[in-house]
Coordinates of C-alpha atoms in Angstrom, one line a residue:
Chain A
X456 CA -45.3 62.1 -78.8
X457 CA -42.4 59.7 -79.5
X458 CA -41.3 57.1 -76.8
X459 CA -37.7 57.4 -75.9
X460 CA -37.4 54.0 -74.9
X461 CA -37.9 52.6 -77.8
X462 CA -36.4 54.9 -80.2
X463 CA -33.3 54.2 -77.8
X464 CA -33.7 50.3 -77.9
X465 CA -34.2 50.4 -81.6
X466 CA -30.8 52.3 -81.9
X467 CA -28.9 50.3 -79.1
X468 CA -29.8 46.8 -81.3
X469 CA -28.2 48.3 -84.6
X470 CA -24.4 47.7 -82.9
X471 CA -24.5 43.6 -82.5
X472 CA -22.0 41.2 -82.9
X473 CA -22.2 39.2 -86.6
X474 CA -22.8 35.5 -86.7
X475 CA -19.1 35.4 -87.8
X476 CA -17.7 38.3 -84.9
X477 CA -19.7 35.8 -82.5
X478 CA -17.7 32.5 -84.0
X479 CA -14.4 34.0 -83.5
X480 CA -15.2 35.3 -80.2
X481 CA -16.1 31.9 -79.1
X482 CA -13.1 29.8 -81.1
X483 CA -11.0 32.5 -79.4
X484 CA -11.9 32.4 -76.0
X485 CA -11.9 28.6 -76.1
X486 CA -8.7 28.3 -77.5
X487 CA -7.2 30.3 -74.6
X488 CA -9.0 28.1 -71.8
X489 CA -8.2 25.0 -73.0
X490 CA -4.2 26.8 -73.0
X491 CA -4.6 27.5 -69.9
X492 CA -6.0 23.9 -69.0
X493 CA -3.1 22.9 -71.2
X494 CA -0.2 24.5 -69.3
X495 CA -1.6 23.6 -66.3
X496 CA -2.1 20.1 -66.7
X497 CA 1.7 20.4 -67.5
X498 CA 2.7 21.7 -64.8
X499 CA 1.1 18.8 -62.6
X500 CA 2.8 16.6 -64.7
X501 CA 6.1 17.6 -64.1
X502 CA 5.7 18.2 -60.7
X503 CA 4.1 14.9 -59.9
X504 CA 6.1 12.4 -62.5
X505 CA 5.9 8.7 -61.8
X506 CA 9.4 7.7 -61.3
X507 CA 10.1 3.6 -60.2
X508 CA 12.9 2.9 -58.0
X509 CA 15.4 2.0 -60.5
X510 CA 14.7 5.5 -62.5
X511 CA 15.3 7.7 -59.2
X512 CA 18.5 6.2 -58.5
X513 CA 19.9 6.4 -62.2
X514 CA 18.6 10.1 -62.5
X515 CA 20.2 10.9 -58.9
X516 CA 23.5 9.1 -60.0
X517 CA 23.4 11.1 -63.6
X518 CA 22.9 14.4 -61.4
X519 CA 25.8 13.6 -59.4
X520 CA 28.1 13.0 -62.4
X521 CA 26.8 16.2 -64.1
X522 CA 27.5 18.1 -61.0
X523 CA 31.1 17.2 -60.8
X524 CA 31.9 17.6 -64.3
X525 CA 30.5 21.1 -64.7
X526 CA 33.1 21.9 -61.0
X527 CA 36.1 20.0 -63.0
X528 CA 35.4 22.6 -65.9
X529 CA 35.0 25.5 -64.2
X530 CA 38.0 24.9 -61.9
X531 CA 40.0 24.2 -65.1
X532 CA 38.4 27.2 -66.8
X533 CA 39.4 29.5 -63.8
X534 CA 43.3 27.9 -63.4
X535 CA 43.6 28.8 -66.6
X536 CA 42.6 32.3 -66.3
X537 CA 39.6 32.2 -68.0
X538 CA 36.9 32.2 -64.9
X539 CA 34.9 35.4 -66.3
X540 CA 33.7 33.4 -69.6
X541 CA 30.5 31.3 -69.2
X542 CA 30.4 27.8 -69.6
X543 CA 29.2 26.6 -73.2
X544 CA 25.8 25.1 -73.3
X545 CA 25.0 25.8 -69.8
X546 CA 21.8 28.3 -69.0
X547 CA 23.3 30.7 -67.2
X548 CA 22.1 33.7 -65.9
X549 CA 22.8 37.3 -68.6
X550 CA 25.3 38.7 -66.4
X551 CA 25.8 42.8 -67.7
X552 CA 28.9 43.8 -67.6
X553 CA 29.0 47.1 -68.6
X554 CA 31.4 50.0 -67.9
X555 CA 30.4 53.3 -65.9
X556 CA 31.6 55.9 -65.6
X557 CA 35.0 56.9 -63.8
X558 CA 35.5 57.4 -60.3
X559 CA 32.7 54.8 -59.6
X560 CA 33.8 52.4 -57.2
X561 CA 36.0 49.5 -58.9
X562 CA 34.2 46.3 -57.7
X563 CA 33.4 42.7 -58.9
X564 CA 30.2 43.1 -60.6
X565 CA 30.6 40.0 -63.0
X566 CA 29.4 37.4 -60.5
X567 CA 26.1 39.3 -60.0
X568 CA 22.4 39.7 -61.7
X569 CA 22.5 43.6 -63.1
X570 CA 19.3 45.6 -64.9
X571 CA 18.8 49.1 -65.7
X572 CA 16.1 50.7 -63.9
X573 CA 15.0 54.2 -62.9
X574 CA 14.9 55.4 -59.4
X575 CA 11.1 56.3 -58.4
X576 CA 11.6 56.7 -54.3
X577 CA 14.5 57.2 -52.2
X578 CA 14.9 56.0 -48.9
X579 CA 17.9 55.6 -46.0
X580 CA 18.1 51.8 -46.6
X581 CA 17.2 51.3 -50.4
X582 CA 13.8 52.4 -52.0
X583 CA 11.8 51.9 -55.0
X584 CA 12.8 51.2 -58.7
X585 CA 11.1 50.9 -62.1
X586 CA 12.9 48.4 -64.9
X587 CA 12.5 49.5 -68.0
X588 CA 13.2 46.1 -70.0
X589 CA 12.7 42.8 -69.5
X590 CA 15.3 40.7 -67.9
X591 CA 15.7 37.3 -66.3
X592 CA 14.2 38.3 -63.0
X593 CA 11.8 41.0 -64.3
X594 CA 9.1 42.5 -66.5
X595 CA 9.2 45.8 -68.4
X596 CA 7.8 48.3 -66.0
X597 CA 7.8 46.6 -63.0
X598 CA 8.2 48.3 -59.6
X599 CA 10.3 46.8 -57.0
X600 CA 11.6 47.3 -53.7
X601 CA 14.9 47.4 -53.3
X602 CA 17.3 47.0 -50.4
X603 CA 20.2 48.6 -50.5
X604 CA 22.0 48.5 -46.9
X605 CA 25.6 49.6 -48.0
X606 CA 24.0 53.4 -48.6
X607 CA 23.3 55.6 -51.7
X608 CA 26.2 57.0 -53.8
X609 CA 25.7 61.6 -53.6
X610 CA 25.2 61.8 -57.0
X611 CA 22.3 59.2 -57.5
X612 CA 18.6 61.4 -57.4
X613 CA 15.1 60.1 -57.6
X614 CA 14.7 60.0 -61.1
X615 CA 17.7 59.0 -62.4
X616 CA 19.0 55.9 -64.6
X617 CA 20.8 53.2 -62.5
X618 CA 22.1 50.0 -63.3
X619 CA 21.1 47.7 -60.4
X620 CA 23.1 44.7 -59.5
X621 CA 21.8 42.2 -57.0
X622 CA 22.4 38.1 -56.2
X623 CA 19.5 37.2 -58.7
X624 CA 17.0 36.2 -55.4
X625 CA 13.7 37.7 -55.6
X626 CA 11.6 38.1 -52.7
X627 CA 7.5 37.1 -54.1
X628 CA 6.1 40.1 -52.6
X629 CA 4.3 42.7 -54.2
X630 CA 6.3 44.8 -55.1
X631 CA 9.0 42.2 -55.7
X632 CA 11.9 43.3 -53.1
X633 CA 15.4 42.8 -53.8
X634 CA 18.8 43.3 -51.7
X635 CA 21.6 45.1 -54.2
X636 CA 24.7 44.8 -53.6
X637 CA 25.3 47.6 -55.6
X638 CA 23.6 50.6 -57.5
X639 CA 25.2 52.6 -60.2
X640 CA 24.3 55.5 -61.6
X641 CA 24.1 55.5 -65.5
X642 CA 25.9 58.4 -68.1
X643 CA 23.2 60.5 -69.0
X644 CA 23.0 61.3 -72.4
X645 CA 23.1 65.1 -72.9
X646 CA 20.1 67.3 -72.3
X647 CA 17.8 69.1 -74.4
X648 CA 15.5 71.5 -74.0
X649 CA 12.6 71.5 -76.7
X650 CA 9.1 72.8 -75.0
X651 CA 7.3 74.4 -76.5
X652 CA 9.0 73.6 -79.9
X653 CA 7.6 69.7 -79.5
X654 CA 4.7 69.1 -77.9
X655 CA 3.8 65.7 -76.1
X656 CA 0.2 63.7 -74.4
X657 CA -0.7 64.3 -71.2
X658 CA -4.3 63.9 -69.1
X659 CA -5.0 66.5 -66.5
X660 CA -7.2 64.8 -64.4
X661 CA -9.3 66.9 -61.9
X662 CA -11.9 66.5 -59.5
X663 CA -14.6 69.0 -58.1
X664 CA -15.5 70.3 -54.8
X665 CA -13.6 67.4 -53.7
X666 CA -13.3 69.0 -50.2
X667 CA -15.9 66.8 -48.6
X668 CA -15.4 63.7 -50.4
X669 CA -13.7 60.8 -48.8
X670 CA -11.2 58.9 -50.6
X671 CA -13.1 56.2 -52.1
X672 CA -15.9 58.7 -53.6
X673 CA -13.3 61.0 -55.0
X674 CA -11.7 58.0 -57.0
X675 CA -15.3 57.2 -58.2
X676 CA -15.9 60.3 -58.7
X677 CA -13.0 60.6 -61.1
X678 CA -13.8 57.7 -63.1
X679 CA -16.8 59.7 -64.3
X680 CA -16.7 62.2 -66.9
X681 CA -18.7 65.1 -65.1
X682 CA -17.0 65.7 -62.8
X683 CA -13.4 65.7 -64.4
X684 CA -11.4 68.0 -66.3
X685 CA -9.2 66.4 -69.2
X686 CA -6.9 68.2 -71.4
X687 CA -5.3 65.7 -74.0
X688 CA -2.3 66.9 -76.2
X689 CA -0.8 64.6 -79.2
X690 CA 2.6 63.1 -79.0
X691 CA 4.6 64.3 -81.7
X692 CA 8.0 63.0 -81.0
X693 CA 8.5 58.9 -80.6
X694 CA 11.0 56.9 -79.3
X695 CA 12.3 59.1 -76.7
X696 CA 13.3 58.6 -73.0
X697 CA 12.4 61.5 -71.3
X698 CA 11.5 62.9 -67.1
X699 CA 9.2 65.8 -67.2
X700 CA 8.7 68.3 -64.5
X701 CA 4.8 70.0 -64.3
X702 CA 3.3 72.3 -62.7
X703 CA -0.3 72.1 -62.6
X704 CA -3.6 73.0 -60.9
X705 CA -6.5 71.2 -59.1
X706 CA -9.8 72.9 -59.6
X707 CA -9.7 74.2 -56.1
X708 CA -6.6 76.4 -57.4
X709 CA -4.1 74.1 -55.6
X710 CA -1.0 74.1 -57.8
X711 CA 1.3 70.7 -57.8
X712 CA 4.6 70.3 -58.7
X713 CA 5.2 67.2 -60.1
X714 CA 8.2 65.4 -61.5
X715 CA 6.4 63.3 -63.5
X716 CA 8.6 59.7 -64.7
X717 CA 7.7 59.5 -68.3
X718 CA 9.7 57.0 -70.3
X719 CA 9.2 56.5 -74.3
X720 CA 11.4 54.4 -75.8
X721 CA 10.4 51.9 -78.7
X722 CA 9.2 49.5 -76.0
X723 CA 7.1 51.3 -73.4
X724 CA 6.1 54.8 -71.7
X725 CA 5.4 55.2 -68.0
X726 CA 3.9 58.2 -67.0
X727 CA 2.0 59.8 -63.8
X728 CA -1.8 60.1 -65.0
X729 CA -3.7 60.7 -62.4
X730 CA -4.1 62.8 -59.7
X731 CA -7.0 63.5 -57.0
X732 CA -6.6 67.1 -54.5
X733 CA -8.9 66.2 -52.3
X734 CA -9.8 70.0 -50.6
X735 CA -6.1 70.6 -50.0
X736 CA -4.8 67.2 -49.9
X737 CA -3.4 65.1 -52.7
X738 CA -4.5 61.2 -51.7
X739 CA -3.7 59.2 -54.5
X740 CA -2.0 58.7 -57.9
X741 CA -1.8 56.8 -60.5
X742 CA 0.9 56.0 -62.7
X743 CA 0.5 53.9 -65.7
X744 CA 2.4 52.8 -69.0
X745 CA 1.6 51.4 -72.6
X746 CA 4.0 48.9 -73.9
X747 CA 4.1 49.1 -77.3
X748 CA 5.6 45.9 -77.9
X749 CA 2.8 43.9 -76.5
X750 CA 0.5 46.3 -77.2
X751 CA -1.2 46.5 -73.3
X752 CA -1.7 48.7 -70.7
X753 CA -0.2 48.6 -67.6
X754 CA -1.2 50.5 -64.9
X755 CA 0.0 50.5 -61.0
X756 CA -0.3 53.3 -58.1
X757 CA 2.1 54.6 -55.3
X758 CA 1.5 57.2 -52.9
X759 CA 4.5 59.2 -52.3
X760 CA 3.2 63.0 -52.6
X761 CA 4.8 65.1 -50.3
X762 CA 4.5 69.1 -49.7
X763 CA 6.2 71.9 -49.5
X764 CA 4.8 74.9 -47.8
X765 CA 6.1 78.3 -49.1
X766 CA 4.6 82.2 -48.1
X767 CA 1.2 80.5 -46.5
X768 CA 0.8 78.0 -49.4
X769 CA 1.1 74.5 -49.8
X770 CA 2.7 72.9 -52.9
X771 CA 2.8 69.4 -53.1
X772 CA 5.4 67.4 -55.9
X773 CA 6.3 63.2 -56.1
X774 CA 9.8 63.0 -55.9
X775 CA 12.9 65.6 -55.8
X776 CA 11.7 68.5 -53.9
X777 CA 11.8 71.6 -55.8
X778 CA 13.4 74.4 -55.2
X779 CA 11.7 77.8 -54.1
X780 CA 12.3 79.7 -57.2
X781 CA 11.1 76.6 -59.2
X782 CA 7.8 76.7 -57.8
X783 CA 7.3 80.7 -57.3
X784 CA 8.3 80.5 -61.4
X785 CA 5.7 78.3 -62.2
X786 CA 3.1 79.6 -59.8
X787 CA 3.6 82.9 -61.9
X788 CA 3.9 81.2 -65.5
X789 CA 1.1 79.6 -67.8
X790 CA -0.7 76.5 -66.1
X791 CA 1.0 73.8 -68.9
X792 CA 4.5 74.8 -68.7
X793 CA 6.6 71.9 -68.9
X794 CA 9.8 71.7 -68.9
X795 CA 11.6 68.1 -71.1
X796 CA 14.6 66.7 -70.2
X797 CA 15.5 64.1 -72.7
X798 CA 17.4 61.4 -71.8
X799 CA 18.5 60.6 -75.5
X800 CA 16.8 59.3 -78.3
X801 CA 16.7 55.9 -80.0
Chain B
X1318 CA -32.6 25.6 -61.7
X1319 CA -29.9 23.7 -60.4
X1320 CA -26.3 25.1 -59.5
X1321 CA -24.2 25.4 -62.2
X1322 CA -20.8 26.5 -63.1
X1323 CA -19.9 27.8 -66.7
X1324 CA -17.3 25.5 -68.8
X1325 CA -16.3 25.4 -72.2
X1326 CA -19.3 22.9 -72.8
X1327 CA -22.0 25.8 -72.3
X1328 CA -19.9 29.0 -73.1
X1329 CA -21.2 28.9 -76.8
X1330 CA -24.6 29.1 -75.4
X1331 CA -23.8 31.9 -73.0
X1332 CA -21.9 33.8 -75.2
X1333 CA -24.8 34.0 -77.9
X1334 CA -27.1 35.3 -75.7
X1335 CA -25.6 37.6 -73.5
X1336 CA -22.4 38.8 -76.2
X1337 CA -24.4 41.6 -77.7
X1338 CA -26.3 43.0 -74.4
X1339 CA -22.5 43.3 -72.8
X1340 CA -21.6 44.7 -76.1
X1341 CA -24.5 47.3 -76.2
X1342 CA -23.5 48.4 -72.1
X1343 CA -20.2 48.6 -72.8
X1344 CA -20.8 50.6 -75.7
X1345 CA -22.9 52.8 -73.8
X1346 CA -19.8 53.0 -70.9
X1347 CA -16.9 53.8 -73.6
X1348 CA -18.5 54.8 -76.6
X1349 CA -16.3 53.2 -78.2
X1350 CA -17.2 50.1 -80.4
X1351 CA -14.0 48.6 -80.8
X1352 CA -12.8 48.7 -77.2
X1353 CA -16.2 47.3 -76.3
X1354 CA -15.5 44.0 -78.3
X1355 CA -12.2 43.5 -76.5
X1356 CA -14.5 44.0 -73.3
X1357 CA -16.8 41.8 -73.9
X1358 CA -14.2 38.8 -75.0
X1359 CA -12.4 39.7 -71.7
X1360 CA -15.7 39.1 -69.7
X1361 CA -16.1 35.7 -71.2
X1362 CA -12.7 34.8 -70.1
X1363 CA -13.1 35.6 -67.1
X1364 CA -16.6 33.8 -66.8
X1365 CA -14.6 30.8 -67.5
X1366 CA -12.1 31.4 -64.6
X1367 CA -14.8 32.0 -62.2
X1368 CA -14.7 29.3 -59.9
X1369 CA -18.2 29.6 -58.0
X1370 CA -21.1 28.0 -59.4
X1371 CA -24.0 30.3 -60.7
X1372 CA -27.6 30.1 -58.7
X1373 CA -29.9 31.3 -61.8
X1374 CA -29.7 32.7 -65.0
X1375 CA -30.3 36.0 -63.3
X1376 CA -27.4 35.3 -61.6
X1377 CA -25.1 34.9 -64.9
X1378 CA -26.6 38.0 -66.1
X1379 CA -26.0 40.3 -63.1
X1380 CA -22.4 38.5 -62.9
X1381 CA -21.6 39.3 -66.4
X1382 CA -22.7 43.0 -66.2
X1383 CA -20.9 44.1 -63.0
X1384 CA -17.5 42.3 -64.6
X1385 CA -18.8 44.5 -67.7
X1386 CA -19.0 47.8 -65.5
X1387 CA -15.5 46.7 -64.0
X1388 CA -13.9 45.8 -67.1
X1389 CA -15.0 50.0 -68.7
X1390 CA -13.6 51.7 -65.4
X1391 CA -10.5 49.5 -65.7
X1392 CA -10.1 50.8 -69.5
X1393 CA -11.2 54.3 -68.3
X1394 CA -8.8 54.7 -65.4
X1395 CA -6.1 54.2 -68.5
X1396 CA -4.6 57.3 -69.7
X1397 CA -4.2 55.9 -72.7
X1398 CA -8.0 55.2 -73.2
X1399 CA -8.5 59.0 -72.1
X1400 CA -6.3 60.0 -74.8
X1401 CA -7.3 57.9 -77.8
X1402 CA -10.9 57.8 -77.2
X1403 CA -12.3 61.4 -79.1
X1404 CA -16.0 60.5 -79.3
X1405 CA -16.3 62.8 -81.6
X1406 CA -14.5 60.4 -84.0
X1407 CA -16.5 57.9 -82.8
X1408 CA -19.5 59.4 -83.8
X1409 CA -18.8 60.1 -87.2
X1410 CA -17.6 56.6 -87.8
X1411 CA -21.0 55.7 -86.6
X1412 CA -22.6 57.7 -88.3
X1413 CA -21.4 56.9 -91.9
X1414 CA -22.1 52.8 -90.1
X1415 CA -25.3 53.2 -89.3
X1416 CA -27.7 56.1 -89.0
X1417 CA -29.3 56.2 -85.3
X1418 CA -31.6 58.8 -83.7
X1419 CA -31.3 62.1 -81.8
X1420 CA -32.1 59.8 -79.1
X1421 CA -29.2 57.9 -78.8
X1422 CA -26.6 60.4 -79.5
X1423 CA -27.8 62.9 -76.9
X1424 CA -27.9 59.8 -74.6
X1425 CA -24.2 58.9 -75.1
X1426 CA -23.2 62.8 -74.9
X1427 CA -24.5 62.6 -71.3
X1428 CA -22.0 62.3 -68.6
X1429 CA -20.8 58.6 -68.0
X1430 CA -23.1 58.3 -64.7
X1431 CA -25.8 59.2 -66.3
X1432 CA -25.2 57.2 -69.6
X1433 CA -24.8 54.1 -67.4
X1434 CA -28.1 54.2 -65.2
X1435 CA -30.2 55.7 -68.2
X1436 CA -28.8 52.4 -70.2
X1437 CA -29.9 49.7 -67.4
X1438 CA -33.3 51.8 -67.1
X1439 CA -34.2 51.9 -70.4
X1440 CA -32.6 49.6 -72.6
X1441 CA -32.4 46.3 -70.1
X1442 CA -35.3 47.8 -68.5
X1443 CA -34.4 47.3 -65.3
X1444 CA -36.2 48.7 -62.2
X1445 CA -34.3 51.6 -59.7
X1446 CA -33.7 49.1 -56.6
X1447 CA -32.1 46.9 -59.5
X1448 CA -29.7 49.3 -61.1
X1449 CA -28.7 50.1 -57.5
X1450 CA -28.1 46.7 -56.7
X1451 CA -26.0 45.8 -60.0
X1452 CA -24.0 49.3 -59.4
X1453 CA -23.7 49.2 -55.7
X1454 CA -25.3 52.4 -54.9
X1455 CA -28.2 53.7 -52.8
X1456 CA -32.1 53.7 -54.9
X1457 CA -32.3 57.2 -54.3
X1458 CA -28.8 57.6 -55.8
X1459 CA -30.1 56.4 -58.9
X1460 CA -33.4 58.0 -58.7
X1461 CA -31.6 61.4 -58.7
X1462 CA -29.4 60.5 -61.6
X1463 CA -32.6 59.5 -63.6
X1464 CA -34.3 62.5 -62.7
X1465 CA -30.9 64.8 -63.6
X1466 CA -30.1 63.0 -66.9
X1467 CA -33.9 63.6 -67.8
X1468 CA -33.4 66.8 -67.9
X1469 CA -30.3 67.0 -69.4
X1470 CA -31.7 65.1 -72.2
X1471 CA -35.1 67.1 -72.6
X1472 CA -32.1 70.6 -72.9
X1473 CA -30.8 68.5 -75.5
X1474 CA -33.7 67.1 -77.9
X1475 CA -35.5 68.9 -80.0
X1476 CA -38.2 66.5 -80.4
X1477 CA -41.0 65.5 -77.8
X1478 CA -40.5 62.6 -76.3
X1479 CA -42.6 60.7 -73.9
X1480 CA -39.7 59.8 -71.1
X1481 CA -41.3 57.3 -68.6

């Protein structure tokens, strides 16, 4: 009779790390502490410098004089008609000035901070937003709150692509908050609709008689593969920007509606990937993104399910709430129907 | 031994010994050799951000396995890992790599609970109340999920196998 330990030990020691692997590893994670030491050291040295009496007063005298020569040329600049054009050789913030579309309110955008983002929640006085690029203030994929007191335009849905424009200050909270002064929606390219011609990459994630689990076990739980369902399918088209709509199923039979925010452009996709019924409650998401530039994972979670309750069932979604015959056509159709709206290609 | 907190000075040291046990667990967590390496370079990172000073060796050891355990579900909870990981791949490139037993592939076909505890029990030989410890979970816990990966195993190998 063999012994399984050791025929397992003897296997587990094939997979090590060369002399060479282990050399890098070490050179590698050395270099990035003492970078780390590096920029911080920095950092106290420019917030601590050692200035004598004679240095402050020059420096303060110099900031004065810089001061009132960049206010002579921007007064000249804006006597002579020309107060929209930045100042040459001063780090000014990108301003966006980009038309919209017609009939949008006619306002002086120039003197604000703008991004592009996509509208994940809607509240009365403002709501949630995800940027999808990098700007002065923000991260790819970044969530933030956003204030918005004058009010949302009709037309602006949770889901869509708005161009944000706000006085540049950023709240340190997580999420970041924000006050707008104004939220745009943007021109939506046109639609297509290509399921089931193109298929796409998904992860149903399910858990098991999850009815008398609390919360924290049924996230454990999900972690493991046992006790989880998952259904992969390859990506076939790239570069896209797209929102999907799903209807899908928990293993108690629980279908879910959800408008799932999935974003594929050459720099990143955002996606819902996770979700836990737990008996006949949904408790938690997940939604998460790989940025292909950086070539990282991202991952974040909100909890915004809400339900719907239709001929003694309960139907829960994230986002716009569906309509009747939305959800009665799914419940009857196969479990993976998707419907794609693409937002354009690249 | 005296207090001591882990700097550049004594990584090299730390890193030798303990690189391929975190690479062996994380293996056994992902099954996936590659994302295991990135793993185990992120745990030594992070022992050098740790602030707090380390008690015993022991201590380093059961510091650098839970960050291990953490660092896997972190790259599990990723859809992205759930979508590029088919172990079936894996196992073909590890097989043409090197050839391993029955053993060890019926092992890391076991669900990931099972994989885990079966890992600390046999391979770092590490008792029940341990494994609970280092996985925060009760002794009988892990006593069940010895006893229920045993059996899944035995269904699975053809062999005998003494399984104490």
């Amino acid at each position: 009779m063999r012994n399984l330990r050791e025929e397992y030990k003897k296997d587990v020691k094939k997979d090590t790390f060369s002399s060479e692997e282990l050399n890098v590893m070490i050179k590698h994670v050395k270099e990035k502490e003492m970078l780390q030491k590096g920029l911080h050291e920095e950092r106290v040295t420019i917030s601590l410098p050692k200035k004598t009496n004679t240095k402050r007063i020059v420096t303060f005298a110099a900031s004065i004089l810089i001061v009132c020569l960049v206010s002579i040329g921007m007064l000249t600049q804006w006597n002579t008609g020309r107060g929209n054009q930045s100042i040459p050789g001063k780090d000014t913030i990108n301003v966006t000035e980009e038309k919209h579309e017609e009939g949008q309110e006619n306002e002086n955008t120039s003197s604000a901070v703008s991004f592009d983002a996509v509208l994940i929640k809607k509240e009365s006085n403002g709501g949630y937003i995800l940027t999808l690029d990098k700007s002065q203030s923000f991260g790819k994929g970044e969530i933030v709150s956003v204030g918005y007191k004058k009010g949302w335009n009709a037309d602006i849905e949770e889901g869509d692509l708005v161009t944000v424009f706000f006085d540049g200050m950023v709240r340190e909270s997580y999420p970041a908050q924000i006050s707008a002064s104004k939220i745009l929606k943007k021109k939506k390219p046109e639609e297509r609709y290509i399921y089931p011609l193109e298929t796409y990459s998904t992860t149903y994630y399910y858990g098991r008689e999850l009815s008398n689990c609390s919360f924290e076990d049924a996230r454990e739980r999900a972690y493991t593969s046992d006790l989880v369902i998952i259904e992969d399918r390859n990506i076939t088209k790239d570069s896209v920007e797209k929102f999907e709509s799903f209807i899908s199923y928990t293993e108690e039979g629980i279908p879910m509606y959800l408008p799932v925010i999935y974003i594929d452009t050459m720099l990143q996709s955002v996606r819902v990937g996770q979700y836990i019924a737990i008996g006949n409650e949904i408790r938690y998401d997940e939604y998460d993104w790989w940025d292909t530039k950086t070539n990282h994972n991202e991952s974040g979670t909100y909890q915004n399910v809400k339900s719907k309750k239709i001929g003694g069932k309960t139907y829960y979604y994230i986002g716009k709430e569906p309509s009747e015959e939305e959800l009665v056509q799914y419940e009857k159709g196969t479990k993976y129907d998707v419907k794609f709206h693409f937002m354009g290609v690249k | 031994m005296e207090q001591q907190k882990i700097c550049l000075d004594n990584v090299d040291c730390i890193i030798k010994t303990y690189a391929d046990m975190l690479l062996h667990l994380a293996i056994a967590k992902t099954r996936n050799r590659e994302y295991s390496e990135e793993i185990v370079q992120e745990v030594f990172l992070r022992l050098l951000e740790y602030d707090k000073c380390f008690e015993s060796e022991e201590h380093v050891k059961a510091w650098l396995i839970r960050v291990t355990i953490n660092q896997c579900k972190k790259l599990w909870s990723s859809s992205w890992y759930r979508r590029t990981v088919p172990y079936t791949e894996y196992r073909e490139e590890s097989c043409e790599m090197k050839e391993k037993s029955e053993v060890y592939y019926a092992l890391l076909e076991l669900p990931e609970k099972y994989r885990m505890v079966l890992h600390l029990y046999y391979y770092e030989d590490m008792s029940v109340k341990e494994i609970a410890t280092m996985l925060e979970m009760k002794p009988a816990t892990v006593e069940t999920r010895i006893h229920r990966a045993r059996a899944l195993l035995k269904k699975k190998l053809k062999g005998e196998y003494d399984y104490a």
